[in-house]
Coordinates of C-alpha atoms in Angstrom, one line a residue:
M1 CA 0.6 -0.2 0.5
M2 CA 1.5 3.7 -0.6
L3 CA -1.4 5.4 0.3
T4 CA -5.4 5.5 1.3
L5 CA -7.2 8.2 0.8
G6 CA -10.5 7.5 3.0
L7 CA -11.4 4.0 1.8
F8 CA -9.3 3.6 -1.3
V9 CA -5.5 2.4 -1.7
F10 CA -3.5 3.6 -3.2
Q11 CA -1.4 0.3 -5.2
L12 CA 0.1 -0.7 -8.1
Q13 CA -3.6 -2.9 -8.2
T14 CA -5.1 0.5 -8.7
L15 CA -3.8 3.8 -9.3
P16 CA 0.1 3.7 -8.5
Y17 CA 1.2 7.3 -8.3
Q18 CA 5.2 7.7 -9.7
N19 CA 5.2 11.6 -8.5
M20 CA 3.5 12.9 -4.7
Q21 CA 3.6 17.3 -4.5
R22 CA 2.9 18.6 -0.8
N23 CA 2.1 22.2 -0.4
V24 CA 1.6 24.2 2.2
E25 CA 0.9 28.0 2.4
Y26 CA 1.9 30.3 4.3
R27 CA -0.3 34.0 5.1
W28 CA 2.6 36.6 6.6
P29 CA 0.8 40.1 5.6
S30 CA 4.0 42.7 5.3
N31 CA 2.6 46.7 6.9
S32 CA 4.6 49.3 4.9
R33 CA 6.8 51.5 7.1
V34 CA 8.2 54.9 7.2
G35 CA 12.3 55.1 6.5
Q36 CA 12.1 50.4 7.3
R37 CA 11.6 47.8 6.3
P38 CA 8.3 46.4 6.0
A39 CA 7.5 44.5 9.1
L40 CA 5.6 41.2 8.6
Q41 CA 2.6 39.6 10.9
F42 CA 1.9 35.8 10.7
L43 CA -1.2 35.0 9.8
G44 CA -1.7 31.7 10.1
I45 CA -1.6 28.7 7.6
E46 CA -3.3 28.8 4.5
E47 CA -3.7 25.9 2.1
E48 CA -2.9 22.9 1.7
K49 CA -2.7 20.6 -1.3
I50 CA -1.8 17.6 -3.1
T51 CA -0.5 16.3 -6.2
L52 CA -0.1 12.8 -7.2
S53 CA 0.0 12.1 -11.5
G54 CA 1.8 9.5 -12.5
E55 CA 1.7 6.4 -15.1
L56 CA -1.1 4.1 -15.9
L57 CA 0.1 1.0 -18.3
P58 CA -4.2 -0.6 -17.4
E59 CA -2.0 -4.2 -18.4
I60 CA 0.4 -4.2 -16.3
T61 CA -1.5 -1.3 -13.6
G62 CA -5.0 -0.2 -12.1
G63 CA -7.2 1.4 -15.0
T64 CA -9.9 3.3 -16.0
L65 CA -12.0 1.1 -13.0
S66 CA -9.8 2.8 -9.9
L67 CA -10.2 6.3 -11.6
L68 CA -14.1 5.7 -12.3
M69 CA -13.9 4.3 -7.5
L70 CA -11.4 7.1 -7.4
E71 CA -13.8 10.2 -9.6
T72 CA -17.2 8.2 -7.2
M73 CA -15.5 9.3 -3.6
A74 CA -14.7 12.9 -5.5
D75 CA -18.8 13.2 -6.0
Q76 CA -19.7 12.4 -2.9
G77 CA -18.7 15.3 -2.0
R78 CA -17.2 14.1 1.6
A79 CA -14.8 14.4 3.2
W80 CA -11.8 12.1 3.6
P81 CA -7.9 10.9 5.8
L82 CA -5.3 10.3 4.1
I83 CA -2.1 8.0 5.7
E84 CA 1.1 7.0 4.0
G85 CA 1.7 3.1 4.1
S86 CA 4.8 4.7 6.2
G87 CA 1.6 5.5 9.2
T88 CA 2.5 9.3 7.9
I89 CA -1.4 10.5 9.0
Y90 CA -0.7 14.0 6.4
G91 CA -5.0 14.7 7.9
V92 CA -8.6 15.2 5.8
F93 CA -8.9 16.3 2.3
V94 CA -11.3 16.3 0.1
V95 CA -10.7 15.8 -4.1
N96 CA -10.5 19.4 -5.9
S97 CA -10.2 17.5 -9.5
I98 CA -9.2 14.2 -11.1
S99 CA -8.2 14.4 -15.1
Q100 CA -6.4 12.1 -17.5
T101 CA -4.8 11.5 -20.6
K102 CA -5.7 8.7 -22.5
T103 CA -3.1 7.4 -25.3
D104 CA -2.2 4.5 -27.4
F105 CA -4.4 2.6 -28.2
F106 CA -6.3 -1.0 -28.9
P107 CA -7.7 -1.4 -32.0
D108 CA -11.3 -1.4 -29.6
G109 CA -10.3 1.8 -28.6
R110 CA -9.2 1.0 -25.0
A111 CA -5.9 2.8 -24.0
R112 CA -3.0 1.5 -23.6
R113 CA -1.5 4.7 -21.4
I114 CA -3.5 6.5 -18.9
E115 CA -1.6 9.3 -16.9
F116 CA -3.6 11.3 -14.3
T117 CA -4.3 14.2 -11.5
V118 CA -5.2 13.5 -8.6
M119 CA -5.5 17.2 -6.9
L120 CA -6.8 17.4 -3.1
T121 CA -6.9 20.2 -0.2
R122 CA -6.8 20.0 3.4
V123 CA -10.5 20.3 5.1
D124 CA -8.7 19.5 8.5
S125 CA -7.4 22.9 11.1
S126 CA -4.8 21.2 11.9
L127 CA -4.1 17.6 12.2
S128 CA -3.4 18.1 16.5
A129 CA -7.4 18.7 17.1
M130 CA -8.4 16.2 14.7
L131 CA -5.2 13.8 16.5
G132 CA -7.9 15.3 20.1
D133 CA -10.6 14.1 18.6
L134 CA -9.3 10.4 18.1
R135 CA -7.6 10.7 22.1
Q136 CA -11.6 12.4 23.1
Q137 CA -13.0 9.6 21.4
A138 CA -10.9 6.6 22.4
E139 CA -11.7 7.7 26.7
G140 CA -15.1 7.1 26.2
L141 CA -14.9 3.8 24.4
I142 CA -12.4 2.9 27.7
G143 CA -14.5 5.2 29.4
S144 CA -17.4 2.9 29.0
A145 CA -15.6 -0.5 28.4
G146 CA -14.7 0.0 32.5
A147 CA -17.5 0.3 34.0
L148 CA -19.1 -2.1 32.1
A149 CA -16.5 -4.2 33.3
N150 CA -17.4 -3.9 36.7
K151 CA -20.4 -4.2 35.9
A152 CA -19.5 -7.3 34.9
Q153 CA -17.7 -8.2 37.8
S154 CA -20.7 -7.2 40.9
T155 CA -22.5 -9.1 38.7
I156 CA -20.5 -11.9 39.2
G157 CA -19.6 -11.0 42.5
G158 CA -22.9 -11.1 43.6
L159 CA -23.5 -14.5 42.2
F160 CA -20.5 -16.7 44.6
A161 CA -21.9 -14.4 47.4

């Protein structure tokens, strides 16, 4: 597995990308000052975009069906977690665009080569906020499991008393 976007897995059999470009922008507006350099002020993170591009050879790798699956996910208008095969969590992303160029055709019109580009934009506020929500959910589950264990222990203890 190279990367997952929600339930879609990028791998050799689906969409093996050859290039991954990540771009994060930061807001630093300047304020003019008399006789001095402009003062810069940090206002926060702008947009984070990831572009995946590659070339499919349907005889060897994934093909139009894999692109169609990704397009179906994008059509839903939902945000999906993006996680690298190494375990790196990039955040929650939406699919902005999917483009493809088909070349070198078989006699029946199927393409021998499909070049694709998938553009993603991050929509969650921060990774720490996302992980914080996961921590709260986990603590809630642990608390519920502990209460259930205490209830089971008191029930079992009542049977033998």
